[in-house]
Coordinates of C-alpha atoms and ligand atoms in Angstrom, one line a residue:
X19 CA 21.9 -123.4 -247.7
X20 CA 20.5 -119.7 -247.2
X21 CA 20.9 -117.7 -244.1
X22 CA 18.3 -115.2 -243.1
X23 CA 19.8 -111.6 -243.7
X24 CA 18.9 -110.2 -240.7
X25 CA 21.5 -112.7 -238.8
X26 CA 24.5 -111.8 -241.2
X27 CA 27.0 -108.7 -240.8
X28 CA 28.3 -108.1 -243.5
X29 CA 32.5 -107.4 -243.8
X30 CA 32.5 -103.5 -243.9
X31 CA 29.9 -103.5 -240.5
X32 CA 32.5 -104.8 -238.0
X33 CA 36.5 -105.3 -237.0
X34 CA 37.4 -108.9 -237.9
X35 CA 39.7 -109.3 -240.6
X36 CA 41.1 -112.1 -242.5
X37 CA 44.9 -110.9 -242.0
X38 CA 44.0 -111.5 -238.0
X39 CA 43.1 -114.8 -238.5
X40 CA 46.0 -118.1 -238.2
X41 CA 47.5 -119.2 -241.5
X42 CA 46.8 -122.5 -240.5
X43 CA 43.5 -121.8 -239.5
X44 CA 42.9 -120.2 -242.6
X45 CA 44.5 -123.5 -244.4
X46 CA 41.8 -125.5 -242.7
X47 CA 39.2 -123.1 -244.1
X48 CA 39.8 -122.8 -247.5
X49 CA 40.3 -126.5 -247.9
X50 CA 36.7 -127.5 -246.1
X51 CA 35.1 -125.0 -248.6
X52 CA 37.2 -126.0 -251.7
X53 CA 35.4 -129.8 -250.7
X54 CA 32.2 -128.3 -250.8
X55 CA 31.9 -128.2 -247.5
X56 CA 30.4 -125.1 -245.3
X57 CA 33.3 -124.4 -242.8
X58 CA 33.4 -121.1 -240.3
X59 CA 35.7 -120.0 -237.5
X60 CA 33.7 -120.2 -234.3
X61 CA 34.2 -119.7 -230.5
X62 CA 36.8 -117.6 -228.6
X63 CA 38.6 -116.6 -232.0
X64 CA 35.8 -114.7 -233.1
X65 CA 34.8 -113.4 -230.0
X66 CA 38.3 -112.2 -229.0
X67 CA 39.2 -110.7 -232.4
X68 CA 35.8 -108.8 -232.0
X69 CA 37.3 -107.5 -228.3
X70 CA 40.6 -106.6 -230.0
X71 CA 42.1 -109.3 -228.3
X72 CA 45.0 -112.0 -229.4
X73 CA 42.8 -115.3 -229.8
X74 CA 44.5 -118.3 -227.9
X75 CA 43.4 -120.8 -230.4
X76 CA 41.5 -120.9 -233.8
X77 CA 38.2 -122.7 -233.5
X78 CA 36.3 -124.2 -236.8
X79 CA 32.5 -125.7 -237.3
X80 CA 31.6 -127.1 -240.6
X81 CA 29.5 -129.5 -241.6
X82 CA 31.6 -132.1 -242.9
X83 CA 31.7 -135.3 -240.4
X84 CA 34.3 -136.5 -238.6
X85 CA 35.8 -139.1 -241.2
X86 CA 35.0 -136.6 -243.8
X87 CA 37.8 -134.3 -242.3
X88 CA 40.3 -137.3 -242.2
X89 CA 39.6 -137.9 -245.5
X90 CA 40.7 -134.0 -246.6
X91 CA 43.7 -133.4 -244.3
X92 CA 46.5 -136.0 -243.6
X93 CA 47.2 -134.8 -240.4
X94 CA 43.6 -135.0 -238.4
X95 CA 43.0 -136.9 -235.5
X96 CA 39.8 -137.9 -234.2
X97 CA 39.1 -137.3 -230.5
X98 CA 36.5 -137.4 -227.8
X99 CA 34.3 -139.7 -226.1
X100 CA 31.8 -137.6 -225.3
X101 CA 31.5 -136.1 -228.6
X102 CA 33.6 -136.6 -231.6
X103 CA 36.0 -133.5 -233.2
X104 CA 38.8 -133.4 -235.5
X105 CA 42.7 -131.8 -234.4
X106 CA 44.2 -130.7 -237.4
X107 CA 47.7 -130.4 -236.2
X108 CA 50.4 -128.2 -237.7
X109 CA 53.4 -129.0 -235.1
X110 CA 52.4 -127.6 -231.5
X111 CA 49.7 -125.6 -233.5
X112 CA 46.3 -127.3 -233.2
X113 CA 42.9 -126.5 -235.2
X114 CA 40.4 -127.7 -233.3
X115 CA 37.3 -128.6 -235.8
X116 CA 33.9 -130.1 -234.8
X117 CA 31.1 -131.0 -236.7
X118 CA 27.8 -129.0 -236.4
X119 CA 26.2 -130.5 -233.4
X120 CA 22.0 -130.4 -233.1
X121 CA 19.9 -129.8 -230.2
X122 CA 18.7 -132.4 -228.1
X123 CA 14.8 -132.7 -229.2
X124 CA 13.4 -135.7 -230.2
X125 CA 13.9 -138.6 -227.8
X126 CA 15.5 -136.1 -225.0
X127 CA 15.1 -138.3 -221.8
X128 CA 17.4 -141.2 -223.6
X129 CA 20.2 -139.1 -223.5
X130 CA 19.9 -137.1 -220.5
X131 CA 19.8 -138.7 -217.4
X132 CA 17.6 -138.1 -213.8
X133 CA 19.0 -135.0 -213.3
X134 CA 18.4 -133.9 -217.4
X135 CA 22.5 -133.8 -217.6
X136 CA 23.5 -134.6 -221.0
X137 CA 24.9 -138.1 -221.1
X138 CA 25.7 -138.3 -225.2
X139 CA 25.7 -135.4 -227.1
X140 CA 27.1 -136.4 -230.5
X141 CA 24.0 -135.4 -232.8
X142 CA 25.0 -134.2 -235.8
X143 CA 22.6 -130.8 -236.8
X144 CA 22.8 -128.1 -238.9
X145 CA 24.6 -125.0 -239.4
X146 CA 22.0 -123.0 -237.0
X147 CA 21.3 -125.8 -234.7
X148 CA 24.8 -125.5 -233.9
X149 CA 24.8 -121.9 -233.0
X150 CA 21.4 -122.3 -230.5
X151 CA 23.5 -125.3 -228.9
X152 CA 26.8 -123.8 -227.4
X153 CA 26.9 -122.1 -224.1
X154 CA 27.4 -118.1 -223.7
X155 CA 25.9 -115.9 -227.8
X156 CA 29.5 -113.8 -227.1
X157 CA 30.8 -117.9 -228.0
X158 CA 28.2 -118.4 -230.7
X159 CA 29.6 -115.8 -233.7
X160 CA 30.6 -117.4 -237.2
X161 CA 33.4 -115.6 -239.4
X162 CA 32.8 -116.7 -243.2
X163 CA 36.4 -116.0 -244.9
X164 CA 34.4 -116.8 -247.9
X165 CA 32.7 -112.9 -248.0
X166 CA 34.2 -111.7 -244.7
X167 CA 30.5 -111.8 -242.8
X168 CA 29.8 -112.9 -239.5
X169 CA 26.9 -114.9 -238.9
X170 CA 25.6 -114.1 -235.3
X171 CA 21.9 -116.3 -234.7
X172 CA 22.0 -115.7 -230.8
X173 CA 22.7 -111.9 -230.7
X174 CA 26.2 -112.6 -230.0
X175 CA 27.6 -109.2 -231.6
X176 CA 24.7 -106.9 -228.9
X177 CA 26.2 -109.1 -226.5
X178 CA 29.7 -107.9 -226.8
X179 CA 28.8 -104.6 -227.5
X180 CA 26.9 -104.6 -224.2
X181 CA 30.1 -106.5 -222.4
X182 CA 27.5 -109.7 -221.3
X183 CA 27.5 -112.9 -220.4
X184 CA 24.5 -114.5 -221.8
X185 CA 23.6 -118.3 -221.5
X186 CA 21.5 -119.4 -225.0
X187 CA 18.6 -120.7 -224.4
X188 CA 16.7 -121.2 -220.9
X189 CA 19.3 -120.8 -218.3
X190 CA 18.0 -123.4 -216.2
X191 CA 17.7 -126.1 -218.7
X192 CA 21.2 -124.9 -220.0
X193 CA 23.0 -125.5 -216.6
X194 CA 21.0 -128.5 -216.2
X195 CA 22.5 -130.1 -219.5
X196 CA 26.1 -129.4 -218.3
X197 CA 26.8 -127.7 -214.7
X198 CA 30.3 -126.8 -215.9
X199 CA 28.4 -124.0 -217.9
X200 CA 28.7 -122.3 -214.5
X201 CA 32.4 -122.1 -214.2
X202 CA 32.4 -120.8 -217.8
X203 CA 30.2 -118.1 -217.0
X204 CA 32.2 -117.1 -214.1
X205 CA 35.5 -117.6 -215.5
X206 CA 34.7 -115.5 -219.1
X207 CA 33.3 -112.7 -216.8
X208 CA 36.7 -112.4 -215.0
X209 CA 38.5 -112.6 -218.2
X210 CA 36.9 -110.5 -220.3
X211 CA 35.4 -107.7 -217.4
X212 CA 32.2 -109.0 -218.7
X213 CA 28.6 -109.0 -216.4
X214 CA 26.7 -112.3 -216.4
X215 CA 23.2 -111.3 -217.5
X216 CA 20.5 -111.3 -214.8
X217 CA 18.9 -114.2 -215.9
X218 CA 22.4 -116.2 -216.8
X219 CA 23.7 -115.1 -213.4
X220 CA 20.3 -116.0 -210.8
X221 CA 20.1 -119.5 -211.6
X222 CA 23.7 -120.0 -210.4
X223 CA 23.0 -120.0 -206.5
X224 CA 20.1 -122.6 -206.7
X225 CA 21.7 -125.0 -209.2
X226 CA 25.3 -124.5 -207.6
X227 CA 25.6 -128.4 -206.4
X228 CA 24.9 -129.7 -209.9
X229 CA 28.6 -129.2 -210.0
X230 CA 29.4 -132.0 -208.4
X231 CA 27.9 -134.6 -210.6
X232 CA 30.8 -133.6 -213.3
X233 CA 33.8 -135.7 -213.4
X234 CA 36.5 -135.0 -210.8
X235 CA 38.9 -134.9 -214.4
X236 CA 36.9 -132.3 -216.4
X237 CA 36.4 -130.2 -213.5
X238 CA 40.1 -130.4 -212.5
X239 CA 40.5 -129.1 -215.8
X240 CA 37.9 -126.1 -215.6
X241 CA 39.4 -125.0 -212.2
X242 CA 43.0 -124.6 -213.6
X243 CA 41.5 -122.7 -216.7
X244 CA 39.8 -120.4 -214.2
X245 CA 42.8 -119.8 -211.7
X246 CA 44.9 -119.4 -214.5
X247 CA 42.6 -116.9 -216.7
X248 CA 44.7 -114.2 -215.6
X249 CA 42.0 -112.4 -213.6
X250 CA 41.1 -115.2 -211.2
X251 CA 40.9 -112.9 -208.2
X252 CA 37.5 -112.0 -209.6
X253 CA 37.0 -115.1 -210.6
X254 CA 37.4 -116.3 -207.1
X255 CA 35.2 -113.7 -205.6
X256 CA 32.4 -115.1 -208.0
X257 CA 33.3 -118.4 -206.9
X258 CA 32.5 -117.2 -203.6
X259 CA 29.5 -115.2 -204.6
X260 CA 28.2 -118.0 -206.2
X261 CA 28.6 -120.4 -202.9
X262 CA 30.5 -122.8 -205.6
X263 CA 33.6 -122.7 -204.3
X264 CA 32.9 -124.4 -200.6
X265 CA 31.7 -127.6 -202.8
X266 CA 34.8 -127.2 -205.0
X267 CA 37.1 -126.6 -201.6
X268 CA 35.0 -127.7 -198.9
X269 CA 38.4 -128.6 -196.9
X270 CA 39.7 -125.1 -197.6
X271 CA 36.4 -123.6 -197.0
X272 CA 36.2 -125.1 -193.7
X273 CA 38.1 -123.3 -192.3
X274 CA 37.5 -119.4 -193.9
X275 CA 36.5 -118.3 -190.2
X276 CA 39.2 -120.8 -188.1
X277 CA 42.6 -118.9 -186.5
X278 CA 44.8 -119.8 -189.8
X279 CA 45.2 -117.2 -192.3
X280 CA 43.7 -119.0 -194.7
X281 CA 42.3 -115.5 -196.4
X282 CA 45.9 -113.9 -196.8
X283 CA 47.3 -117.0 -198.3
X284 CA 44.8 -117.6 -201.0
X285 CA 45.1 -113.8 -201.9
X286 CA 48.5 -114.2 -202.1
X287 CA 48.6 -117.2 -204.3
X288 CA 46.1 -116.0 -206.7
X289 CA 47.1 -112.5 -207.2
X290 CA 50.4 -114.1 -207.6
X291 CA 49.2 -116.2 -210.2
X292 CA 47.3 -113.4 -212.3
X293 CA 50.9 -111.3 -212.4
X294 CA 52.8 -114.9 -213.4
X295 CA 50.4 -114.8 -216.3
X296 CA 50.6 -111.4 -217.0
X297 CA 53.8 -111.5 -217.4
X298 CA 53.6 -114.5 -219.3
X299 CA 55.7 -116.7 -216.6
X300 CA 54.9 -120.3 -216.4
X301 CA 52.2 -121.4 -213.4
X302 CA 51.6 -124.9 -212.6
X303 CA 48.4 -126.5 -210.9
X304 CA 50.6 -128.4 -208.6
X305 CA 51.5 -125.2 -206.6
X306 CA 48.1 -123.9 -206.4
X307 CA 46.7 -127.0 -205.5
X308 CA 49.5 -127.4 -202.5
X309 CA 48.8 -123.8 -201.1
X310 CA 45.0 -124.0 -201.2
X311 CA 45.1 -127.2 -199.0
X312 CA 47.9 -125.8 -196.9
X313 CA 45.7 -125.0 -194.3
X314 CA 43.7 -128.3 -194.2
X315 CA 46.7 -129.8 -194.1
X316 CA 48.0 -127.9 -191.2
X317 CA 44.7 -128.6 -189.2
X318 CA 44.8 -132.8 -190.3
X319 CA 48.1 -132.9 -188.8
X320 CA 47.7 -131.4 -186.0
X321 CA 44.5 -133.0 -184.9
X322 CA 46.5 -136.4 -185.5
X323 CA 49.6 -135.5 -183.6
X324 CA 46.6 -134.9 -181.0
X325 CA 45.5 -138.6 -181.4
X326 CA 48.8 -140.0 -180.4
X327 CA 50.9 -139.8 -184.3
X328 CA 54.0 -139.9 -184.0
X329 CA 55.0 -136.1 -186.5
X330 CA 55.9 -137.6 -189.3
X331 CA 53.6 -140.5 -189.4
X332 CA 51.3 -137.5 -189.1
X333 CA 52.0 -135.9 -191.9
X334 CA 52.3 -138.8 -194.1
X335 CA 48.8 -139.5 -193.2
X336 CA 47.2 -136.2 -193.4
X337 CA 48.6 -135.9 -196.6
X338 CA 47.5 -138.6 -198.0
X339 CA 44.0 -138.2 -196.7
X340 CA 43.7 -134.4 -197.6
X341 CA 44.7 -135.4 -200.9
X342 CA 41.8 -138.1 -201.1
X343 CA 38.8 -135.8 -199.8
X344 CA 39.4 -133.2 -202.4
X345 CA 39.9 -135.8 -204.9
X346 CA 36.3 -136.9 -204.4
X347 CA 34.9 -133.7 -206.5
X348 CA 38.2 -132.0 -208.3
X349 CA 40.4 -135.0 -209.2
X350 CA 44.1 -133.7 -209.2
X351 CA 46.4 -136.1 -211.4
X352 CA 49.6 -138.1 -209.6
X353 CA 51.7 -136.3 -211.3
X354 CA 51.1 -133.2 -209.4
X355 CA 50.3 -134.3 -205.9
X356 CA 53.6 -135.9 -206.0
X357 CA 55.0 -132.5 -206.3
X358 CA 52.3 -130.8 -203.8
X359 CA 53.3 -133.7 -201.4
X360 CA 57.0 -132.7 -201.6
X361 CA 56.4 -129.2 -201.5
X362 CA 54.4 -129.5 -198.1
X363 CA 57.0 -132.0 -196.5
X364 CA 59.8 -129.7 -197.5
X365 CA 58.2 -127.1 -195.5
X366 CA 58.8 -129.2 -192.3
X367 CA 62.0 -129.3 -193.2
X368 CA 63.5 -125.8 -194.3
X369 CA 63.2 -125.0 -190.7
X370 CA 66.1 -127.4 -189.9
X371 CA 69.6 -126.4 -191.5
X372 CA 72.0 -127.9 -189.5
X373 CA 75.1 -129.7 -190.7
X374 CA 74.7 -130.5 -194.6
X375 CA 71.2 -130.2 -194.6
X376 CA 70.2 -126.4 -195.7
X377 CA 73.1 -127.3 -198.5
X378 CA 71.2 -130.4 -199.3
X379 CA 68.1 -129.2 -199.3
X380 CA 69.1 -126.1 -202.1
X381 CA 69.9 -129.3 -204.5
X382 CA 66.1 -130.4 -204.4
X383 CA 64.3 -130.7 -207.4
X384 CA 61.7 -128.8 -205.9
X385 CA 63.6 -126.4 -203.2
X386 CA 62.3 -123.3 -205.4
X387 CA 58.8 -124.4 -205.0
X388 CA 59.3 -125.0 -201.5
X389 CA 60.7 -121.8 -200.7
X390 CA 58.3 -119.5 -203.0
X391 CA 55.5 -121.5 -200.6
X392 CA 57.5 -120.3 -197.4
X393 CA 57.6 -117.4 -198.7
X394 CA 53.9 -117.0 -199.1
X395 CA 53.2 -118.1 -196.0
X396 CA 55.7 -115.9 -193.7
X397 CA 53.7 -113.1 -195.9
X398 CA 50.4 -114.3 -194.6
X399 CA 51.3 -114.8 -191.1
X400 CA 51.9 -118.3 -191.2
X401 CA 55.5 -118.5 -190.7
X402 CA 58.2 -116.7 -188.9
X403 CA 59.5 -113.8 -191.7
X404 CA 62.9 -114.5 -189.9
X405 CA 62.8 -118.5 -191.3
X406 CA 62.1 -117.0 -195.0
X407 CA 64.3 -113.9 -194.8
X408 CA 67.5 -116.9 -194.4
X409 CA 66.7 -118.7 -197.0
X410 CA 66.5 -115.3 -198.9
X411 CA 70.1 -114.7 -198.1
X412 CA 71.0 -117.7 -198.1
X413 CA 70.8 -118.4 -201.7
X414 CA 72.3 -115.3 -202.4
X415 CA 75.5 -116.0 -200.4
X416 CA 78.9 -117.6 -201.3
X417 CA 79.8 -120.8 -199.5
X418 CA 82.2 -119.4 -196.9
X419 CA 79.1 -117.3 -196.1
X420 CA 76.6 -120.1 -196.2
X421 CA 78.3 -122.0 -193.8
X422 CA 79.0 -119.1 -191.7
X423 CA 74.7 -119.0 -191.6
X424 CA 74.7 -122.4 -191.2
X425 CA 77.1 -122.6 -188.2
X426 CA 74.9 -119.9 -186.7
X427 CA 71.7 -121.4 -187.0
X428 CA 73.2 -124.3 -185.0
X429 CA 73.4 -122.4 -182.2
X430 CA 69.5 -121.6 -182.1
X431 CA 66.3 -123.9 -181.6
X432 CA 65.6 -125.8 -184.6
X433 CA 61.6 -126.0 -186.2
X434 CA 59.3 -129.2 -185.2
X435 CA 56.3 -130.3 -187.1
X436 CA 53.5 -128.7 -185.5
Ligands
LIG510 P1 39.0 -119.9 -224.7 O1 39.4 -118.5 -225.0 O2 39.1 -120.3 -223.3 O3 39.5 -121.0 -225.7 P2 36.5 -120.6 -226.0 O4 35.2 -119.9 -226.0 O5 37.2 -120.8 -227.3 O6 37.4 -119.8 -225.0 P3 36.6 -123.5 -225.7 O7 36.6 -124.2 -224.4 O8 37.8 -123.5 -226.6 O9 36.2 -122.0 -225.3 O10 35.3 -123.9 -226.5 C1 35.1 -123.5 -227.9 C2 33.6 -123.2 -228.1 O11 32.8 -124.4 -227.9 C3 33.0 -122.2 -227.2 O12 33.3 -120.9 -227.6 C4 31.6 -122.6 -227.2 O13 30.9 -122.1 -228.4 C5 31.6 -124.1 -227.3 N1 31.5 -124.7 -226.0 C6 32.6 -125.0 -225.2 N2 32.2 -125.6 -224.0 C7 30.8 -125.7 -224.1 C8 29.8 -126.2 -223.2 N3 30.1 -126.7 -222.0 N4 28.5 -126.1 -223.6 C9 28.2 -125.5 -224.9 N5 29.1 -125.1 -225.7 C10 30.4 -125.1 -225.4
LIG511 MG1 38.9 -122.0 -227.8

């Protein structure tokens, strides 16, 4: 197959080097082009490596098919529904490989549906098919380790130059296809300290409830990948910009202009979040899930203490209800609103630390989550700093001490559920 000149750079006309790439990714490589077959790395590799950045994963497009990868490595596995790829896997390291993928043309309305969304999308295509059909040209650059060049059909290489965002293609059409385009726009822009391009970016407000015809799954996904890009306090803003995150949080969102300070708190969590991953410390979904919907949770409860629940019973039942109405667009998995759900009843409890109880409660599985979310929220205004200080010390304190505190605590008013 020949390439047209004018898209190929060669080796000695930009920064990517073979000794930056994976050994296994270069394994992968060599042994799709030993077969014959035409085999680049692709994606956020290229792009990063071009940015002087350490690439999270290794990305490959060739055009060998699906069982034509099993057939060379031993340990692929074929996955997707939607569209098929290949995981070469090398212990936790994992090549991702997909087959050159072609545009949508002939017979278009049988695979999109009313709304033009893509509903299958596992055409095979050519090499520069491919490159027209991914989302931003900064994600549509091709290192050859064959001669070192890098194929760019979009303008990819201007792009990055130029620090854009560009959709390929038209943008409407683009978004159309698959709404999650948007949060990818947004989130590489934080990451990178890119612009979205004019026409990439204006679409955005007009098409912005597309979102919710994506799966509650995929987008649960796309939201953790943006809060935990490292720069999501940008990212958040563009959510905001962008009037997509009140259908993303429409129970947060709510209540932006109420009396709780639902402002502080989300500052707080997120610019927590962005140091965490700085300083390469773990972050879980769980926690940033419970502290968005603190506040609706708050405001639930309250309103059915109001209706006659008894506290508890309250609770119980705001939780599970706040749970379920942001489930309806960004589906968070059971096994973290089990933790969110013990987070948010332990903060009813930390208050009370009479008798064995503040002793009992330092043994939970999740007191640490409980208290960092205290924490947060005597910062914001939501709690008494008094309440978070004595935990503080608390911990920090022998037992003789601790049940000196504890002793005195008795002597005080105790928290309610309000
Ligand atoms: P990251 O650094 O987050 O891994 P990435 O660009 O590699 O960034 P991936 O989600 O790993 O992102 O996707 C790999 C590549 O697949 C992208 O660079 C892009 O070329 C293509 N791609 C991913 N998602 C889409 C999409 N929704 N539409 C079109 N192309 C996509
Ligand atoms: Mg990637």
């Amino acid at each position: 197959m020949v390439i047209d000149p004018q898209h190929i750079i060669p080796r000695n006309q930009h920064r990517v080097s073979k000794t930056d790439i994976s050994a296994n990714a270069l394994k992968v490589l060599n042994r799709l082009n030993s077969a014959g077959f035409q085999a680049y790395l692709v994606g956020g590799s290229v792009r990063d490596l071009l940015l002087h950045k350490a690439p999270k994963d290794f990305d490959v497009a060739t055009n060998a098919t699906p069982s034509q990868i099993r057939a060379l490595f031993r340990n692929a596995r074929i996955i997707g529904r939607r569209f098929k790829l290949a995981h070469i896997i090398y212990g936790r390291d994992i090549i991702e490989v997909a087959t050159f993928r072609g545009e949508e043309i002939e017979a278009a309305d049988q695979r999109t549906n009313v709304r033009g969304m893509l509903i299958r999308d596992n055409v095979f295509g050519t090499f520069e098919q491919d490159a027209w059909r991914r989302d931003f040209t900064i994600n549509s650059l091709y290192y050859n380790i064959q001669d070192g060049s890098i194929v760019d059909f979009t303008g990819g290489v201007l792009d990055i130059n130029e620090r854009l965002i560009r959709i390929i293609g038209e943008p409407i059409k683009r978004y159309q296809e698959d709404p999650v385009r948007m949060l990818r726009a947004i989130r590489f822009s934080a990451k990178l300290n890119f612009n979205i391009a004019t026409e990439t970016a204006s679409p955005m407000l007009q098409l912005n409830t597309l979102i919710t015809h994506i799966s509650g799954s995929r987008l649960f996904d796309e939201i953790t990948k943006l809060y935990q890009c490292g720069a999501s306090e940008v990212a958040h803003n563009l959510l905001i910009q962008y009037k997509l995150f009140p259908i993303l949080f429409t129970q947060t969102y709510a209540l932006f202009d109420s009396d709780y300070p639902v402002h502080q708190l989300l500052l707080i969590i997120i610019r927590s979040t962005d140091r965490r991953i700085l300083e390469n410390k773990p972050v879980t979904p769980a926690f940033l899930f419970a502290v968005f919907l603190w506040f609706p949770l708050r405001a639930k409860t309250k309103q059915l203490k109001a209706d006659g629940l008894p506290a508890l019973a309250a609770l119980e039942k705001a939780m599970s209800e706040v749970i379920a109405e942001q489930n309806r667009v960004i589906t968070v998995p059971k096994r973290y609103t089990q933790i969110m759900r013990e987070m948010w009843i332990m903060q009813y409890r930390l208050p009370k630390r009479t008798g064995n109880r503040a002793f009992q409660m330092l043994q939970h599985p999740r007191f640490r989550a409980a208290y960092d979310l205290l924490i947060m929220r005597a910062e914001a205004g939501d709690e008494d700093t008094t309440l978070a200080d004595w935990w503080t010390t608390f911990q920090a304190q022998d037992v003789t001490e601790q049940m000196r505190m504890v002793q005195d605590v008795s002597q005080r008013t105790e928290g309610v559920i309000r």
